Amino acid sequence: MEKIIVTGGAGFIGSALVRHLVLDDGVEVIVVDKMTYAANRANIEPAEKTGRCRLVVADICDQARMTDLIKKEAPDQILHLAAESHVDRSISGPHDFIETNVIGTYSMLEAARTYWSSLQGDAKERFRFLHVSTDEVYGSLGAEGLFHETTPYDPSSPYSASKAASDHLAHAWHRTYGLPVVVSNCSNNYGPYHFPEKLIPLVILNALEGKPLPVYGAGSNVRDWLYVDDHARALSLIASQGRLGETYNVGGRNERTNLQVVEAICDALDVLRPTSRSRRELITFVKDRPGHDQRYAIDATKLETELGWRARETFETGLRKTVQWYLDHPDWWQPLRKSVYSGERLGLETNVKA
């Protein structure tokens, strides 16, 4: 049976990938996760119940431990998703982003190189290292155009700068050492099990509780939205069939302004959980995020033509599934709102920490 290590596998995108690999592809998965605030073991419970998924609580920055773990587990692939990922948190506390996203990626690449160098024959030919990144490394688009794999990097936030650095490390380890690396860059993900600091789950939960729905600036910033299960399928495909040393962009072709997203959530909730007043009345415009990129949009043509991937969910179908999941799973999100993150504004310049 194929064995895969997934770093950050108890987080949002990582757990969707783990569930896909175990439940759909039938492989064995070792989840490596530090279990920080955004990780949740409940996210991988369906995979663990099969007996083909195990959690190892560890820090990817511990290179010696990663080297020992990879040697012991002898995986066919390493899918590296562990990262600090929230732009607002990177503004108020950039240190953790540099530590995890840059140093942690270096640690994983070196540990993987040590293991791969020891392999021979088919095992060495079969091994792959997938580095999972973001479209935010490309910076901001104007009203027209799309991000391509050849778009120059122009990161705006500490988060995107840390991910850009990690992308460059991954490519360098392939070019310098021959490590069989593939890189992916994705647009904004949404779906079940999304920690409620990000726009869509935050708005869903605030709206359910009758709280203000904060929209940065005029709400005109545009994002390309990708349903997380579609992304998980893409990552499995890229890791197995992507050309070594290449980058593949993953996007849903679902551009929406932030205001349109918030309004769509309000409308969906008004249908699924009606109240006497429209939830659009809760929309509140707040001071914009520092360095807020205006528009992201991914061209996924390379992934679609080379590997045959297609997004299955439109924004409308994916959003309805997402809203319904949060309505059906208060047992998952209520403890987080009470004890981990209650929805307060993050990333204000007055909150900057060394």
Coordinates of C-alpha atoms in Angstrom, one line a residue:
M1 CA 0.0 0.0 0.0
E2 CA 1.3 3.5 -0.9
K3 CA 2.3 5.5 2.1
I4 CA 2.2 9.4 2.2
I5 CA 3.4 11.9 4.8
V6 CA 1.2 15.0 4.9
T7 CA 2.6 17.9 7.0
G8 CA -0.1 20.2 8.4
G9 CA -2.6 17.5 7.9
A10 CA -4.8 18.5 10.8
G11 CA -5.4 21.9 9.4
F12 CA -8.0 23.0 6.9
I13 CA -6.6 22.2 3.4
G14 CA -4.3 19.5 4.9
S15 CA -7.2 17.6 6.5
A16 CA -9.3 17.8 3.3
L17 CA -6.3 16.2 1.5
V18 CA -5.9 13.6 4.2
R19 CA -9.6 12.6 3.9
H20 CA -9.3 12.4 0.1
L21 CA -6.1 10.3 0.2
V22 CA -7.4 7.8 2.8
L23 CA -11.1 7.6 2.0
D24 CA -11.0 8.0 -1.8
D25 CA -7.5 6.9 -2.9
G26 CA -7.2 4.2 -0.2
V27 CA -3.6 5.0 0.7
E28 CA -1.9 5.1 4.2
V29 CA -1.2 8.6 5.5
I30 CA 1.0 9.8 8.3
V31 CA -0.1 13.2 9.5
V32 CA 2.6 15.4 10.9
D33 CA 1.2 18.5 12.7
K34 CA 2.3 20.7 15.5
M35 CA -1.3 21.1 16.5
T36 CA -1.3 24.9 16.8
Y37 CA -4.5 26.9 17.2
A38 CA -5.8 26.2 13.7
A39 CA -5.3 22.4 13.8
N40 CA -8.0 20.1 15.0
R41 CA -7.9 16.4 15.4
A42 CA -11.6 16.2 14.6
N43 CA -10.7 17.2 11.1
I44 CA -9.0 13.9 10.4
E45 CA -11.2 11.7 12.5
P46 CA -13.0 10.1 9.5
A47 CA -9.6 9.1 8.1
E48 CA -8.3 7.8 11.4
K49 CA -11.3 5.6 11.9
T50 CA -10.2 3.6 8.8
G51 CA -6.9 2.5 10.6
R52 CA -4.9 3.9 7.6
C53 CA -4.2 7.3 9.1
R54 CA -1.9 8.1 12.1
L55 CA -1.2 11.5 13.7
V56 CA 2.4 12.4 14.8
V57 CA 2.4 15.6 16.8
A58 CA 5.7 17.3 15.9
D59 CA 7.3 20.5 14.8
I60 CA 8.6 20.5 11.2
C61 CA 11.3 22.9 12.3
D62 CA 12.8 20.1 14.3
Q63 CA 15.0 18.8 11.4
A64 CA 16.5 15.9 13.3
R65 CA 13.1 14.6 14.3
M66 CA 11.8 15.0 10.7
T67 CA 14.8 13.1 9.4
D68 CA 14.3 10.3 11.8
L69 CA 10.5 10.2 11.1
I70 CA 10.9 10.1 7.4
K71 CA 13.5 7.3 7.6
K72 CA 11.3 5.3 9.9
E73 CA 8.1 5.7 7.9
A74 CA 9.7 5.3 4.4
P75 CA 7.0 7.2 2.5
D76 CA 6.5 7.2 -1.3
Q77 CA 5.5 10.9 -1.2
I78 CA 5.8 13.9 1.2
L79 CA 3.0 16.5 0.7
H80 CA 4.1 19.6 2.5
L81 CA 1.2 21.8 3.6
A82 CA 2.3 22.9 7.2
A83 CA 2.3 26.7 7.3
E84 CA 1.1 29.7 9.1
S85 CA -1.5 31.1 6.7
H86 CA -3.5 34.0 7.9
V87 CA -2.5 37.3 6.5
D88 CA -3.9 39.4 9.3
R89 CA -1.9 37.4 11.9
S90 CA 1.2 37.8 9.9
I91 CA 0.8 41.6 10.1
S92 CA 0.6 41.6 13.9
G93 CA 3.1 38.8 14.5
P94 CA 5.4 37.9 11.5
H95 CA 7.9 35.8 13.5
D96 CA 5.9 32.6 13.5
F97 CA 5.4 32.9 9.7
I98 CA 9.2 33.2 9.0
E99 CA 9.9 30.4 11.4
T100 CA 7.4 27.8 10.2
N101 CA 7.0 28.8 6.5
V102 CA 10.7 29.4 5.7
I103 CA 12.8 27.5 8.3
G104 CA 10.2 24.7 8.5
T105 CA 10.3 24.2 4.7
Y106 CA 14.1 24.2 4.7
S107 CA 14.0 21.5 7.4
M108 CA 11.5 19.4 5.5
L109 CA 13.5 19.7 2.3
E110 CA 16.7 18.7 3.9
A111 CA 15.1 15.8 5.8
A112 CA 13.5 14.6 2.6
R113 CA 16.8 14.9 0.7
T114 CA 18.6 12.8 3.3
Y115 CA 15.9 10.1 2.9
W116 CA 15.7 10.3 -0.9
S117 CA 19.5 10.1 -1.2
S118 CA 19.5 6.8 0.6
L119 CA 16.9 5.2 -1.8
Q120 CA 17.7 3.0 -4.8
G121 CA 15.9 1.7 -7.8
D122 CA 12.1 2.0 -8.1
A123 CA 11.8 3.5 -4.6
K124 CA 14.0 6.4 -5.6
E125 CA 12.2 6.9 -8.9
R126 CA 8.8 6.8 -7.3
F127 CA 9.5 9.3 -4.5
R128 CA 7.9 12.8 -4.8
F129 CA 8.0 16.0 -2.6
L130 CA 5.0 18.3 -3.2
H131 CA 5.3 21.9 -1.8
V132 CA 1.9 23.5 -1.5
S133 CA 1.8 27.3 -1.7
T134 CA -0.5 30.2 -2.5
D135 CA -1.3 32.6 -5.3
E136 CA -0.6 35.5 -2.9
V137 CA 3.1 35.1 -3.8
Y138 CA 2.3 36.8 -7.1
G139 CA 1.1 40.0 -5.5
S140 CA -1.9 42.0 -6.9
L141 CA -3.6 42.0 -10.3
G142 CA -5.3 45.0 -11.9
A143 CA -8.8 44.8 -13.4
E144 CA -7.6 42.4 -16.1
G145 CA -5.3 39.4 -16.5
L146 CA -4.6 36.2 -14.6
F147 CA -1.8 34.7 -12.6
H148 CA 0.2 32.2 -14.6
E149 CA 3.0 29.8 -13.5
T150 CA 5.5 32.3 -15.0
T151 CA 4.1 35.4 -13.3
P152 CA 6.9 37.2 -11.4
Y153 CA 6.7 37.0 -7.6
D154 CA 5.7 40.2 -5.9
P155 CA 4.5 39.4 -2.4
S156 CA 2.8 42.2 -0.3
S157 CA 2.4 40.7 3.2
P158 CA 4.7 39.0 5.7
Y159 CA 2.7 35.8 5.0
S160 CA 3.0 35.9 1.2
A161 CA 6.7 36.9 1.5
S162 CA 7.3 33.9 3.7
K163 CA 5.5 31.6 1.2
A164 CA 7.4 33.1 -1.7
A165 CA 10.7 32.3 0.1
S166 CA 9.6 28.7 0.7
D167 CA 8.7 28.3 -3.0
H168 CA 12.1 29.4 -4.0
L169 CA 13.7 27.0 -1.6
A170 CA 11.7 24.1 -3.0
H171 CA 12.7 24.9 -6.6
A172 CA 16.3 25.4 -5.5
W173 CA 16.4 22.0 -3.9
H174 CA 15.2 20.4 -7.1
R175 CA 17.7 22.3 -9.3
T176 CA 20.7 22.0 -7.0
Y177 CA 20.3 18.6 -5.5
G178 CA 17.9 16.9 -7.9
L179 CA 15.3 16.3 -5.2
P180 CA 12.0 15.3 -7.0
V181 CA 10.0 18.4 -6.1
V182 CA 6.7 19.8 -7.6
V183 CA 5.2 23.1 -6.4
S184 CA 1.5 24.1 -6.4
N185 CA 0.0 27.6 -5.9
C186 CA -3.7 27.9 -5.2
S187 CA -6.4 30.5 -5.0
N188 CA -8.5 31.2 -1.9
N189 CA -9.9 27.9 -0.5
Y190 CA -13.3 27.5 1.4
G191 CA -15.4 24.6 2.6
P192 CA -16.0 22.4 5.7
Y193 CA -13.6 22.4 8.7
H194 CA -12.3 25.9 7.9
F195 CA -11.0 27.6 11.0
P196 CA -13.3 30.6 11.7
E197 CA -10.7 33.4 11.3
K198 CA -11.0 33.4 7.5
L199 CA -13.6 35.4 5.6
I200 CA -16.2 32.8 4.8
P201 CA -16.5 30.9 8.0
L202 CA -16.1 34.1 10.1
V203 CA -19.1 35.7 8.2
I204 CA -21.2 32.5 8.5
L205 CA -20.7 32.3 12.3
N206 CA -21.1 36.1 12.9
A207 CA -24.3 36.1 10.8
L208 CA -25.7 33.1 12.8
E209 CA -25.0 35.0 16.0
G210 CA -26.4 38.3 14.8
K211 CA -23.0 40.0 15.0
P212 CA -21.6 42.6 12.6
L213 CA -20.1 41.3 9.4
P214 CA -16.9 43.2 8.8
V215 CA -15.9 44.0 5.2
Y216 CA -12.6 45.6 4.6
G217 CA -12.6 49.0 2.8
A218 CA -15.4 49.1 0.2
G219 CA -15.4 45.3 -0.2
S220 CA -14.1 45.7 -3.8
N221 CA -11.1 43.4 -3.4
V222 CA -11.5 40.3 -5.7
R223 CA -10.5 36.7 -4.9
D224 CA -10.8 33.5 -7.0
W225 CA -12.6 30.9 -4.8
L226 CA -11.7 27.2 -4.8
Y227 CA -13.7 24.6 -3.0
V228 CA -11.3 22.7 -0.7
D229 CA -12.3 19.2 -1.9
D230 CA -11.5 20.2 -5.5
H231 CA -8.1 21.4 -4.3
A232 CA -7.5 18.1 -2.5
R233 CA -8.1 16.2 -5.7
A234 CA -5.7 18.5 -7.5
L235 CA -2.9 18.1 -5.0
S236 CA -3.1 14.3 -5.1
L237 CA -2.9 14.5 -8.9
I238 CA 0.0 16.9 -9.0
A239 CA 2.0 14.9 -6.5
S240 CA 1.6 11.7 -8.5
Q241 CA 1.6 12.9 -12.1
G242 CA 3.1 16.5 -12.1
R243 CA 6.3 17.1 -14.0
L244 CA 9.3 17.4 -11.7
G245 CA 10.5 20.9 -11.0
E246 CA 7.3 22.4 -12.4
T247 CA 4.7 24.7 -10.8
Y248 CA 1.0 24.1 -11.2
N249 CA -1.6 26.8 -10.4
V250 CA -4.9 25.6 -8.9
G251 CA -7.9 27.9 -9.2
G252 CA -11.7 27.6 -9.3
R253 CA -12.4 30.3 -11.9
N254 CA -14.8 31.8 -9.4
E255 CA -13.9 35.5 -9.1
R256 CA -16.0 37.4 -6.6
T257 CA -15.5 40.7 -4.7
N258 CA -15.4 40.3 -0.9
L259 CA -18.7 42.2 -0.7
Q260 CA -20.3 39.8 -3.1
V261 CA -19.1 36.8 -1.0
V262 CA -20.5 38.3 2.2
E263 CA -23.8 39.1 0.5
A264 CA -24.1 35.6 -0.9
I265 CA -23.5 34.1 2.6
C266 CA -26.2 36.3 4.0
D267 CA -28.6 35.3 1.2
A268 CA -27.9 31.6 1.7
L269 CA -28.4 31.8 5.5
D270 CA -31.6 33.7 5.0
V271 CA -32.9 30.8 3.0
L272 CA -31.5 28.0 5.1
R273 CA -32.0 29.6 8.5
P274 CA -34.6 32.4 8.1
T275 CA -35.0 35.3 10.5
S276 CA -37.3 38.3 10.6
R277 CA -34.6 40.6 9.0
S278 CA -32.2 40.2 6.1
R279 CA -28.7 39.4 7.4
R280 CA -27.3 41.9 4.8
E281 CA -28.2 44.5 7.4
L282 CA -25.4 43.2 9.5
I283 CA -22.7 44.2 6.9
T284 CA -20.3 46.7 8.4
F285 CA -17.5 48.4 6.4
V286 CA -14.3 48.7 8.4
K287 CA -10.8 50.1 7.9
D288 CA -8.9 48.2 5.2
R289 CA -6.1 45.8 5.8
P290 CA -2.6 47.2 5.4
G291 CA -1.1 46.3 2.1
H292 CA -4.4 44.7 0.9
D293 CA -4.0 43.2 -2.6
Q294 CA -6.7 44.3 -4.9
R295 CA -7.3 41.2 -7.0
Y296 CA -6.2 37.6 -7.3
A297 CA -7.2 35.3 -10.2
I298 CA -5.6 32.0 -11.2
D299 CA -5.2 30.5 -14.7
A300 CA -5.4 26.8 -14.1
T301 CA -5.0 25.9 -17.8
K302 CA -1.7 24.0 -17.3
L303 CA -3.2 21.8 -14.6
E304 CA -6.4 21.2 -16.7
T305 CA -4.6 20.4 -20.0
E306 CA -1.7 18.4 -18.7
L307 CA -3.3 16.4 -15.8
G308 CA -7.0 16.6 -16.7
W309 CA -8.2 18.2 -13.5
R310 CA -11.4 20.2 -13.4
A311 CA -13.1 21.9 -10.5
R312 CA -16.4 20.1 -9.8
E313 CA -18.0 22.9 -7.6
T314 CA -19.1 26.3 -8.8
F315 CA -19.0 29.0 -6.2
E316 CA -22.7 28.8 -5.7
T317 CA -22.8 25.0 -5.1
G318 CA -19.7 25.0 -3.0
L319 CA -20.9 27.9 -0.8
R320 CA -24.3 26.3 -0.2
K321 CA -22.5 23.1 0.9
T322 CA -20.2 25.1 3.1
V323 CA -23.0 27.1 4.8
Q324 CA -25.0 23.9 5.4
W325 CA -22.0 22.2 6.9
Y326 CA -21.6 24.9 9.5
L327 CA -25.3 24.8 10.3
D328 CA -25.0 21.0 10.8
H329 CA -21.8 21.0 12.9
P330 CA -22.1 23.5 15.8
D331 CA -20.3 20.8 17.9
W332 CA -17.2 21.5 15.8
W333 CA -17.2 25.3 15.7
Q334 CA -18.8 26.4 19.0
P335 CA -15.8 25.2 21.2
L336 CA -13.5 27.2 18.9
R337 CA -15.5 30.4 19.2
K338 CA -15.6 30.0 23.0
S339 CA -12.0 29.2 23.8
V340 CA -9.7 29.7 20.7
Y341 CA -11.0 32.6 18.6
S342 CA -14.2 34.5 19.1
G343 CA -14.1 36.6 15.9
E344 CA -12.2 39.8 17.0
R345 CA -10.4 41.9 14.4
L346 CA -6.9 40.7 13.7
G347 CA -4.0 42.4 11.9
L348 CA -4.4 46.0 13.1
E349 CA -1.2 48.0 12.9
T350 CA -1.6 48.9 16.6
N351 CA -1.4 45.2 17.4
V352 CA 2.0 44.6 15.8
K353 CA 4.3 42.4 17.8
A354 CA 8.0 41.7 17.4

